[in-house]
Amino acid sequence: MNNLAEGVPKPEWYGEHYEGDIQPIELMQAQFDTEEFTGGLLFNIIKYASRFGKKDEPIKDAKKILRYAEWLVDHCEGKKVDPRKD
């Protein structure tokens, strides 16, 4: 894994195009209501599950599914989603 900022590891599938002050998931969380944000997380889980192994290696898609599922759990528990947390 490479470092995103000050020792915070990022997943190997994490692209350079996501580096910046605010990430799309953070913007969604700030702008969407609870139902919309939940839908966005579920959409991405379904997206990666439905294309599993067709675009990327299966392990890469599995890690993306897991990441969005972990964010969904955090969101359902009332926690703020932190994409910089490993």
mmCIF file of N, CA, C and O in Angstrom:
data_model
loop_
_atom_site.group_PDB
_atom_site.id
_atom_site.type_symbol
_atom_site.label_atom_id
_atom_site.label_comp_id
_atom_site.label_asym_id
_atom_site.label_seq_id
_atom_site.Cartn_x
_atom_site.Cartn_y
_atom_site.Cartn_z
ATOM 1 N N MET A 1 0.826 -1.180 0.000
ATOM 2 C CA MET A 1 0.000 0.000 0.000
ATOM 3 C C MET A 1 0.878 1.254 0.000
ATOM 4 O O MET A 1 1.927 1.271 0.603
ATOM 5 N N ASN A 2 0.396 2.253 -0.671
ATOM 6 C CA ASN A 2 1.069 3.545 -0.667
ATOM 7 C C ASN A 2 0.459 4.418 0.404
ATOM 8 O O ASN A 2 -0.613 4.162 0.899
ATOM 9 N N ASN A 3 1.148 5.513 0.741
ATOM 10 C CA ASN A 3 0.616 6.416 1.744
ATOM 11 C C ASN A 3 -0.174 7.528 1.096
ATOM 12 O O ASN A 3 0.236 8.113 0.114
ATOM 13 N N LEU A 4 -1.315 7.851 1.678
ATOM 14 C CA LEU A 4 -2.169 8.935 1.204
ATOM 15 C C LEU A 4 -1.725 10.230 1.846
ATOM 16 O O LEU A 4 -1.521 11.222 1.181
ATOM 17 N N ALA A 5 -1.580 10.242 3.146
ATOM 18 C CA ALA A 5 -1.150 11.429 3.868
ATOM 19 C C ALA A 5 -0.627 11.016 5.231
ATOM 20 O O ALA A 5 -1.275 10.261 5.942
ATOM 21 N N GLU A 6 0.531 11.467 5.576
ATOM 22 C CA GLU A 6 1.131 11.255 6.882
ATOM 23 C C GLU A 6 0.906 9.876 7.468
ATOM 24 O O GLU A 6 0.319 9.728 8.536
ATOM 25 N N GLY A 7 1.330 8.857 6.768
ATOM 26 C CA GLY A 7 1.283 7.508 7.287
ATOM 27 C C GLY A 7 -0.054 6.800 7.202
ATOM 28 O O GLY A 7 -0.189 5.705 7.719
ATOM 29 N N VAL A 8 -1.049 7.429 6.585
ATOM 30 C CA VAL A 8 -2.340 6.763 6.427
ATOM 31 C C VAL A 8 -2.280 5.932 5.152
ATOM 32 O O VAL A 8 -2.139 6.471 4.065
ATOM 33 N N PRO A 9 -2.338 4.598 5.292
ATOM 34 C CA PRO A 9 -2.239 3.755 4.095
ATOM 35 C C PRO A 9 -3.492 3.848 3.241
ATOM 36 O O PRO A 9 -4.574 4.122 3.737
ATOM 37 N N LYS A 10 -3.314 3.647 1.957
ATOM 38 C CA LYS A 10 -4.460 3.604 1.053
ATOM 39 C C LYS A 10 -4.477 2.244 0.373
ATOM 40 O O LYS A 10 -3.427 1.632 0.177
ATOM 41 N N PRO A 11 -5.650 1.753 0.012
ATOM 42 C CA PRO A 11 -5.726 0.459 -0.661
ATOM 43 C C PRO A 11 -4.980 0.494 -1.995
ATOM 44 O O PRO A 11 -4.869 1.549 -2.621
ATOM 45 N N GLU A 12 -4.502 -0.670 -2.427
ATOM 46 C CA GLU A 12 -3.749 -0.712 -3.680
ATOM 47 C C GLU A 12 -4.589 -0.325 -4.884
ATOM 48 O O GLU A 12 -4.077 0.117 -5.892
ATOM 49 N N TRP A 13 -5.930 -0.463 -4.782
ATOM 50 C CA TRP A 13 -6.795 -0.102 -5.911
ATOM 51 C C TRP A 13 -7.107 1.375 -5.937
ATOM 52 O O TRP A 13 -7.711 1.875 -6.865
ATOM 53 N N TYR A 14 -6.655 2.102 -4.928
ATOM 54 C CA TYR A 14 -6.955 3.529 -4.795
ATOM 55 C C TYR A 14 -6.150 4.312 -5.824
ATOM 56 O O TYR A 14 -4.935 4.314 -5.794
ATOM 57 N N GLY A 15 -6.810 4.953 -6.744
ATOM 58 C CA GLY A 15 -6.129 5.650 -7.834
ATOM 59 C C GLY A 15 -5.655 7.042 -7.471
ATOM 60 O O GLY A 15 -6.171 7.684 -6.572
ATOM 61 N N GLU A 16 -4.656 7.488 -8.179
ATOM 62 C CA GLU A 16 -4.122 8.831 -7.998
ATOM 63 C C GLU A 16 -5.194 9.890 -8.238
ATOM 64 O O GLU A 16 -5.140 10.978 -7.691
ATOM 65 N N HIS A 17 -6.180 9.573 -9.065
ATOM 66 C CA HIS A 17 -7.216 10.546 -9.396
ATOM 67 C C HIS A 17 -8.099 10.893 -8.201
ATOM 68 O O HIS A 17 -8.853 11.846 -8.255
ATOM 69 N N TYR A 18 -7.986 10.163 -7.086
ATOM 70 C CA TYR A 18 -8.782 10.468 -5.904
ATOM 71 C C TYR A 18 -8.015 11.287 -4.870
ATOM 72 O O TYR A 18 -8.549 11.587 -3.820
ATOM 73 N N GLU A 19 -6.779 11.611 -5.134
ATOM 74 C CA GLU A 19 -6.025 12.385 -4.168
ATOM 75 C C GLU A 19 -6.425 13.852 -4.255
ATOM 76 O O GLU A 19 -6.544 14.425 -5.321
ATOM 77 N N GLY A 20 -6.646 14.440 -3.121
ATOM 78 C CA GLY A 20 -7.044 15.836 -3.051
ATOM 79 C C GLY A 20 -7.577 16.150 -1.668
ATOM 80 O O GLY A 20 -7.581 15.305 -0.772
ATOM 81 N N ASP A 21 -8.058 17.378 -1.491
ATOM 82 C CA ASP A 21 -8.547 17.796 -0.186
ATOM 83 C C ASP A 21 -9.844 17.104 0.212
ATOM 84 O O ASP A 21 -10.050 16.788 1.367
ATOM 85 N N ILE A 22 -10.724 16.905 -0.738
ATOM 86 C CA ILE A 22 -11.996 16.248 -0.456
ATOM 87 C C ILE A 22 -12.245 15.178 -1.506
ATOM 88 O O ILE A 22 -11.967 15.369 -2.682
ATOM 89 N N GLN A 23 -12.733 14.046 -1.057
ATOM 90 C CA GLN A 23 -12.986 12.942 -1.966
ATOM 91 C C GLN A 23 -14.476 12.858 -2.272
ATOM 92 O O GLN A 23 -15.300 13.330 -1.492
ATOM 93 N N PRO A 24 -14.840 12.260 -3.394
ATOM 94 C CA PRO A 24 -16.253 12.191 -3.776
ATOM 95 C C PRO A 24 -17.165 11.644 -2.685
ATOM 96 O O PRO A 24 -18.260 12.166 -2.473
ATOM 97 N N ILE A 25 -16.724 10.627 -1.954
ATOM 98 C CA ILE A 25 -17.568 10.038 -0.920
ATOM 99 C C ILE A 25 -17.838 11.052 0.188
ATOM 100 O O ILE A 25 -18.921 11.087 0.779
ATOM 101 N N GLU A 26 -16.862 11.909 0.466
ATOM 102 C CA GLU A 26 -17.038 12.943 1.486
ATOM 103 C C GLU A 26 -18.017 14.016 1.015
ATOM 104 O O GLU A 26 -18.843 14.503 1.801
ATOM 105 N N LEU A 27 -17.940 14.379 -0.240
ATOM 106 C CA LEU A 27 -18.864 15.353 -0.808
ATOM 107 C C LEU A 27 -20.292 14.800 -0.786
ATOM 108 O O LEU A 27 -21.232 15.495 -0.408
ATOM 109 N N MET A 28 -20.433 13.535 -1.170
ATOM 110 C CA MET A 28 -21.748 12.892 -1.147
ATOM 111 C C MET A 28 -22.316 12.898 0.268
ATOM 112 O O MET A 28 -23.485 13.204 0.488
ATOM 113 N N GLN A 29 -21.490 12.561 1.225
ATOM 114 C CA GLN A 29 -21.927 12.494 2.617
ATOM 115 C C GLN A 29 -22.371 13.871 3.125
ATOM 116 O O GLN A 29 -23.342 13.979 3.876
ATOM 117 N N ALA A 30 -21.686 14.911 2.679
ATOM 118 C CA ALA A 30 -22.007 16.267 3.111
ATOM 119 C C ALA A 30 -23.262 16.811 2.428
ATOM 120 O O ALA A 30 -24.022 17.565 3.032
ATOM 121 N N GLN A 31 -23.500 16.410 1.186
ATOM 122 C CA GLN A 31 -24.583 16.998 0.399
ATOM 123 C C GLN A 31 -25.861 16.170 0.362
ATOM 124 O O GLN A 31 -26.942 16.721 0.187
ATOM 125 N N PHE A 32 -25.753 14.857 0.521
ATOM 126 C CA PHE A 32 -26.914 13.977 0.424
ATOM 127 C C PHE A 32 -27.579 13.794 1.778
ATOM 128 O O PHE A 32 -26.912 13.815 2.811
ATOM 129 N N ASP A 33 -28.882 13.557 1.755
ATOM 130 C CA ASP A 33 -29.532 13.188 3.009
ATOM 131 C C ASP A 33 -29.232 11.705 3.274
ATOM 132 O O ASP A 33 -28.589 11.028 2.456
ATOM 133 N N THR A 34 -29.688 11.210 4.419
ATOM 134 C CA THR A 34 -29.366 9.833 4.819
ATOM 135 C C THR A 34 -29.800 8.803 3.782
ATOM 136 O O THR A 34 -29.038 7.897 3.445
ATOM 137 N N GLU A 35 -31.004 8.950 3.272
ATOM 138 C CA GLU A 35 -31.516 7.994 2.289
ATOM 139 C C GLU A 35 -30.702 8.037 0.992
ATOM 140 O O GLU A 35 -30.379 6.988 0.422
ATOM 141 N N GLU A 36 -30.376 9.222 0.524
ATOM 142 C CA GLU A 36 -29.591 9.354 -0.713
ATOM 143 C C GLU A 36 -28.187 8.780 -0.537
ATOM 144 O O GLU A 36 -27.680 8.077 -1.423
ATOM 145 N N PHE A 37 -27.574 9.051 0.603
ATOM 146 C CA PHE A 37 -26.219 8.544 0.848
ATOM 147 C C PHE A 37 -26.219 7.025 0.961
ATOM 148 O O PHE A 37 -25.346 6.352 0.402
ATOM 149 N N THR A 38 -27.222 6.489 1.659
ATOM 150 C CA THR A 38 -27.360 5.033 1.752
ATOM 151 C C THR A 38 -27.508 4.434 0.354
ATOM 152 O O THR A 38 -26.857 3.437 0.033
ATOM 153 N N GLY A 39 -28.335 5.057 -0.472
ATOM 154 C CA GLY A 39 -28.521 4.583 -1.844
ATOM 155 C C GLY A 39 -27.235 4.617 -2.644
ATOM 156 O O GLY A 39 -26.964 3.699 -3.424
ATOM 157 N N GLY A 40 -26.447 5.652 -2.460
ATOM 158 C CA GLY A 40 -25.166 5.747 -3.167
ATOM 159 C C GLY A 40 -24.219 4.627 -2.777
ATOM 160 O O GLY A 40 -23.533 4.037 -3.624
ATOM 161 N N LEU A 41 -24.169 4.317 -1.486
ATOM 162 C CA LEU A 41 -23.312 3.221 -1.023
ATOM 163 C C LEU A 41 -23.801 1.886 -1.563
ATOM 164 O O LEU A 41 -23.005 1.077 -2.060
ATOM 165 N N LEU A 42 -25.116 1.659 -1.493
ATOM 166 C CA LEU A 42 -25.684 0.409 -2.020
ATOM 167 C C LEU A 42 -25.466 0.286 -3.523
ATOM 168 O O LEU A 42 -25.161 -0.802 -4.030
ATOM 169 N N PHE A 43 -25.604 1.411 -4.234
ATOM 170 C CA PHE A 43 -25.370 1.408 -5.680
ATOM 171 C C PHE A 43 -23.968 0.895 -6.001
ATOM 172 O O PHE A 43 -23.783 0.054 -6.880
ATOM 173 N N ASN A 44 -22.984 1.397 -5.275
ATOM 174 C CA ASN A 44 -21.609 0.980 -5.559
ATOM 175 C C ASN A 44 -21.357 -0.477 -5.197
ATOM 176 O O ASN A 44 -20.618 -1.174 -5.893
ATOM 177 N N ILE A 45 -21.974 -0.956 -4.124
ATOM 178 C CA ILE A 45 -21.842 -2.374 -3.784
ATOM 179 C C ILE A 45 -22.418 -3.228 -4.911
ATOM 180 O O ILE A 45 -21.791 -4.194 -5.361
ATOM 181 N N ILE A 46 -23.606 -2.861 -5.385
ATOM 182 C CA ILE A 46 -24.250 -3.601 -6.483
ATOM 183 C C ILE A 46 -23.423 -3.511 -7.757
ATOM 184 O O ILE A 46 -23.240 -4.509 -8.470
ATOM 185 N N LYS A 47 -22.888 -2.323 -8.047
ATOM 186 C CA LYS A 47 -22.081 -2.126 -9.259
ATOM 187 C C LYS A 47 -20.879 -3.068 -9.273
ATOM 188 O O LYS A 47 -20.653 -3.787 -10.256
ATOM 189 N N TYR A 48 -20.123 -3.086 -8.182
ATOM 190 C CA TYR A 48 -18.923 -3.922 -8.153
ATOM 191 C C TYR A 48 -19.265 -5.409 -8.085
ATOM 192 O O TYR A 48 -18.550 -6.234 -8.657
ATOM 193 N N ALA A 49 -20.371 -5.755 -7.436
ATOM 194 C CA ALA A 49 -20.784 -7.167 -7.380
ATOM 195 C C ALA A 49 -21.255 -7.661 -8.745
ATOM 196 O O ALA A 49 -20.947 -8.784 -9.162
ATOM 197 N N SER A 50 -21.961 -6.799 -9.483
ATOM 198 C CA SER A 50 -22.497 -7.231 -10.773
ATOM 199 C C SER A 50 -21.428 -7.354 -11.855
ATOM 200 O O SER A 50 -21.588 -8.109 -12.797
ATOM 201 N N ARG A 51 -20.344 -6.630 -11.718
ATOM 202 C CA ARG A 51 -19.269 -6.735 -12.705
ATOM 203 C C ARG A 51 -18.104 -7.576 -12.196
ATOM 204 O O ARG A 51 -17.054 -7.641 -12.824
ATOM 205 N N PHE A 52 -18.305 -8.256 -11.068
ATOM 206 C CA PHE A 52 -17.253 -9.009 -10.383
ATOM 207 C C PHE A 52 -16.420 -9.841 -11.353
ATOM 208 O O PHE A 52 -16.933 -10.718 -12.044
ATOM 209 N N GLY A 53 -15.130 -9.531 -11.404
ATOM 210 C CA GLY A 53 -14.190 -10.277 -12.228
ATOM 211 C C GLY A 53 -14.250 -10.004 -13.712
ATOM 212 O O GLY A 53 -13.493 -10.584 -14.482
ATOM 213 N N LYS A 54 -15.130 -9.123 -14.154
ATOM 214 C CA LYS A 54 -15.265 -8.850 -15.588
ATOM 215 C C LYS A 54 -14.392 -7.692 -16.051
ATOM 216 O O LYS A 54 -13.944 -7.680 -17.192
ATOM 217 N N LYS A 55 -14.175 -6.710 -15.184
ATOM 218 C CA LYS A 55 -13.352 -5.552 -15.550
ATOM 219 C C LYS A 55 -11.985 -5.644 -14.892
ATOM 220 O O LYS A 55 -10.967 -5.454 -15.533
ATOM 221 N N ASP A 56 -11.995 -5.922 -13.623
ATOM 222 C CA ASP A 56 -10.752 -6.020 -12.847
ATOM 223 C C ASP A 56 -10.599 -7.431 -12.308
ATOM 224 O O ASP A 56 -11.502 -8.259 -12.428
ATOM 225 N N GLU A 57 -9.470 -7.666 -11.667
ATOM 226 C CA GLU A 57 -9.257 -8.954 -11.008
ATOM 227 C C GLU A 57 -10.311 -9.115 -9.908
ATOM 228 O O GLU A 57 -10.685 -8.130 -9.261
ATOM 229 N N PRO A 58 -10.795 -10.326 -9.687
ATOM 230 C CA PRO A 58 -11.829 -10.538 -8.668
ATOM 231 C C PRO A 58 -11.462 -9.974 -7.299
ATOM 232 O O PRO A 58 -12.306 -9.395 -6.623
ATOM 233 N N ILE A 59 -10.218 -10.122 -6.886
ATOM 234 C CA ILE A 59 -9.821 -9.625 -5.568
ATOM 235 C C ILE A 59 -9.958 -8.108 -5.485
ATOM 236 O O ILE A 59 -10.327 -7.569 -4.440
ATOM 237 N N LYS A 60 -9.700 -7.417 -6.577
ATOM 238 C CA LYS A 60 -9.821 -5.955 -6.596
ATOM 239 C C LYS A 60 -11.284 -5.546 -6.428
ATOM 240 O O LYS A 60 -11.597 -4.653 -5.633
ATOM 241 N N ASP A 61 -12.181 -6.213 -7.144
ATOM 242 C CA ASP A 61 -13.605 -5.925 -6.998
ATOM 243 C C ASP A 61 -14.100 -6.313 -5.609
ATOM 244 O O ASP A 61 -14.899 -5.593 -5.002
ATOM 245 N N ALA A 62 -13.627 -7.436 -5.078
ATOM 246 C CA ALA A 62 -14.038 -7.876 -3.741
ATOM 247 C C ALA A 62 -13.641 -6.851 -2.682
ATOM 248 O O ALA A 62 -14.415 -6.559 -1.765
ATOM 249 N N LYS A 63 -12.468 -6.275 -2.828
ATOM 250 C CA LYS A 63 -12.016 -5.256 -1.873
ATOM 251 C C LYS A 63 -12.855 -3.985 -1.984
ATOM 252 O O LYS A 63 -13.130 -3.337 -0.971
ATOM 253 N N LYS A 64 -13.270 -3.643 -3.183
ATOM 254 C CA LYS A 64 -14.126 -2.471 -3.359
ATOM 255 C C LYS A 64 -15.498 -2.714 -2.734
ATOM 256 O O LYS A 64 -16.053 -1.843 -2.067
ATOM 257 N N ILE A 65 -16.054 -3.918 -2.933
ATOM 258 C CA ILE A 65 -17.334 -4.273 -2.324
ATOM 259 C C ILE A 65 -17.221 -4.179 -0.800
ATOM 260 O O ILE A 65 -18.085 -3.591 -0.135
ATOM 261 N N LEU A 66 -16.159 -4.734 -0.266
ATOM 262 C CA LEU A 66 -15.938 -4.714 1.177
ATOM 263 C C LEU A 66 -15.818 -3.291 1.699
ATOM 264 O O LEU A 66 -16.396 -2.949 2.732
ATOM 265 N N ARG A 67 -15.094 -2.449 0.985
ATOM 266 C CA ARG A 67 -14.901 -1.057 1.407
ATOM 267 C C ARG A 67 -16.248 -0.322 1.492
ATOM 268 O O ARG A 67 -16.535 0.337 2.485
ATOM 269 N N TYR A 68 -17.069 -0.455 0.446
ATOM 270 C CA TYR A 68 -18.381 0.201 0.463
ATOM 271 C C TYR A 68 -19.288 -0.408 1.528
ATOM 272 O O TYR A 68 -20.080 0.301 2.157
ATOM 273 N N ALA A 69 -19.190 -1.709 1.765
ATOM 274 C CA ALA A 69 -19.993 -2.353 2.809
ATOM 275 C C ALA A 69 -19.566 -1.853 4.188
ATOM 276 O O ALA A 69 -20.415 -1.610 5.053
ATOM 277 N N GLU A 70 -18.270 -1.674 4.403
ATOM 278 C CA GLU A 70 -17.788 -1.135 5.674
ATOM 279 C C GLU A 70 -18.284 0.291 5.872
ATOM 280 O O GLU A 70 -18.691 0.673 6.972
ATOM 281 N N TRP A 71 -18.277 1.074 4.804
ATOM 282 C CA TRP A 71 -18.793 2.440 4.885
ATOM 283 C C TRP A 71 -20.288 2.429 5.183
ATOM 284 O O TRP A 71 -20.775 3.271 5.930
ATOM 285 N N LEU A 72 -21.017 1.485 4.606
ATOM 286 C CA LEU A 72 -22.451 1.374 4.857
ATOM 287 C C LEU A 72 -22.713 1.050 6.331
ATOM 288 O O LEU A 72 -23.600 1.629 6.957
ATOM 289 N N VAL A 73 -21.932 0.147 6.890
ATOM 290 C CA VAL A 73 -22.062 -0.189 8.312
ATOM 291 C C VAL A 73 -21.792 1.054 9.155
ATOM 292 O O VAL A 73 -22.561 1.381 10.071
ATOM 293 N N ASP A 74 -20.701 1.759 8.871
ATOM 294 C CA ASP A 74 -20.392 2.989 9.608
ATOM 295 C C ASP A 74 -21.552 3.971 9.527
ATOM 296 O O ASP A 74 -21.970 4.538 10.535
ATOM 297 N N HIS A 75 -22.061 4.170 8.329
ATOM 298 C CA HIS A 75 -23.163 5.105 8.109
ATOM 299 C C HIS A 75 -24.406 4.672 8.893
ATOM 300 O O HIS A 75 -25.059 5.494 9.540
ATOM 301 N N CYS A 76 -24.729 3.393 8.869
ATOM 302 C CA CYS A 76 -25.898 2.881 9.593
ATOM 303 C C CYS A 76 -25.730 3.011 11.106
ATOM 304 O O CYS A 76 -26.720 3.108 11.836
ATOM 305 N N GLU A 77 -24.494 3.000 11.564
ATOM 306 C CA GLU A 77 -24.207 3.173 12.993
ATOM 307 C C GLU A 77 -24.120 4.639 13.383
ATOM 308 O O GLU A 77 -23.810 4.965 14.520
ATOM 309 N N GLY A 78 -24.366 5.531 12.414
ATOM 310 C CA GLY A 78 -24.340 6.957 12.702
ATOM 311 C C GLY A 78 -22.956 7.572 12.708
ATOM 312 O O GLY A 78 -22.775 8.713 13.137
ATOM 313 N N LYS A 79 -21.975 6.824 12.215
ATOM 314 C CA LYS A 79 -20.600 7.328 12.156
ATOM 315 C C LYS A 79 -20.362 8.034 10.837
ATOM 316 O O LYS A 79 -21.004 7.728 9.828
ATOM 317 N N LYS A 80 -19.414 8.950 10.830
ATOM 318 C CA LYS A 80 -19.013 9.627 9.601
ATOM 319 C C LYS A 80 -18.091 8.703 8.818
ATOM 320 O O LYS A 80 -17.176 8.100 9.378
ATOM 321 N N VAL A 81 -18.349 8.581 7.523
ATOM 322 C CA VAL A 81 -17.504 7.757 6.665
ATOM 323 C C VAL A 81 -16.185 8.497 6.446
ATOM 324 O O VAL A 81 -16.155 9.671 6.097
ATOM 325 N N ASP A 82 -15.084 7.785 6.694
ATOM 326 C CA ASP A 82 -13.749 8.365 6.520
ATOM 327 C C ASP A 82 -12.977 7.549 5.494
ATOM 328 O O ASP A 82 -12.464 6.474 5.812
ATOM 329 N N PRO A 83 -12.875 8.044 4.245
ATOM 330 C CA PRO A 83 -12.202 7.280 3.203
ATOM 331 C C PRO A 83 -10.688 7.171 3.414
ATOM 332 O O PRO A 83 -10.037 6.391 2.744
ATOM 333 N N ARG A 84 -10.148 7.927 4.348
ATOM 334 C CA ARG A 84 -8.711 7.872 4.596
ATOM 335 C C ARG A 84 -8.362 6.848 5.671
ATOM 336 O O ARG A 84 -7.214 6.554 5.910
ATOM 337 N N LYS A 85 -9.404 6.289 6.312
ATOM 338 C CA LYS A 85 -9.216 5.267 7.332
ATOM 339 C C LYS A 85 -9.052 3.922 6.647
ATOM 340 O O LYS A 85 -9.779 3.596 5.721
ATOM 341 N N ASP A 86 -8.102 3.156 7.093
ATOM 342 C CA ASP A 86 -7.883 1.828 6.520
ATOM 343 C C ASP A 86 -8.642 0.781 7.272
ATOM 344 O O ASP A 86 -8.861 0.813 8.409
#
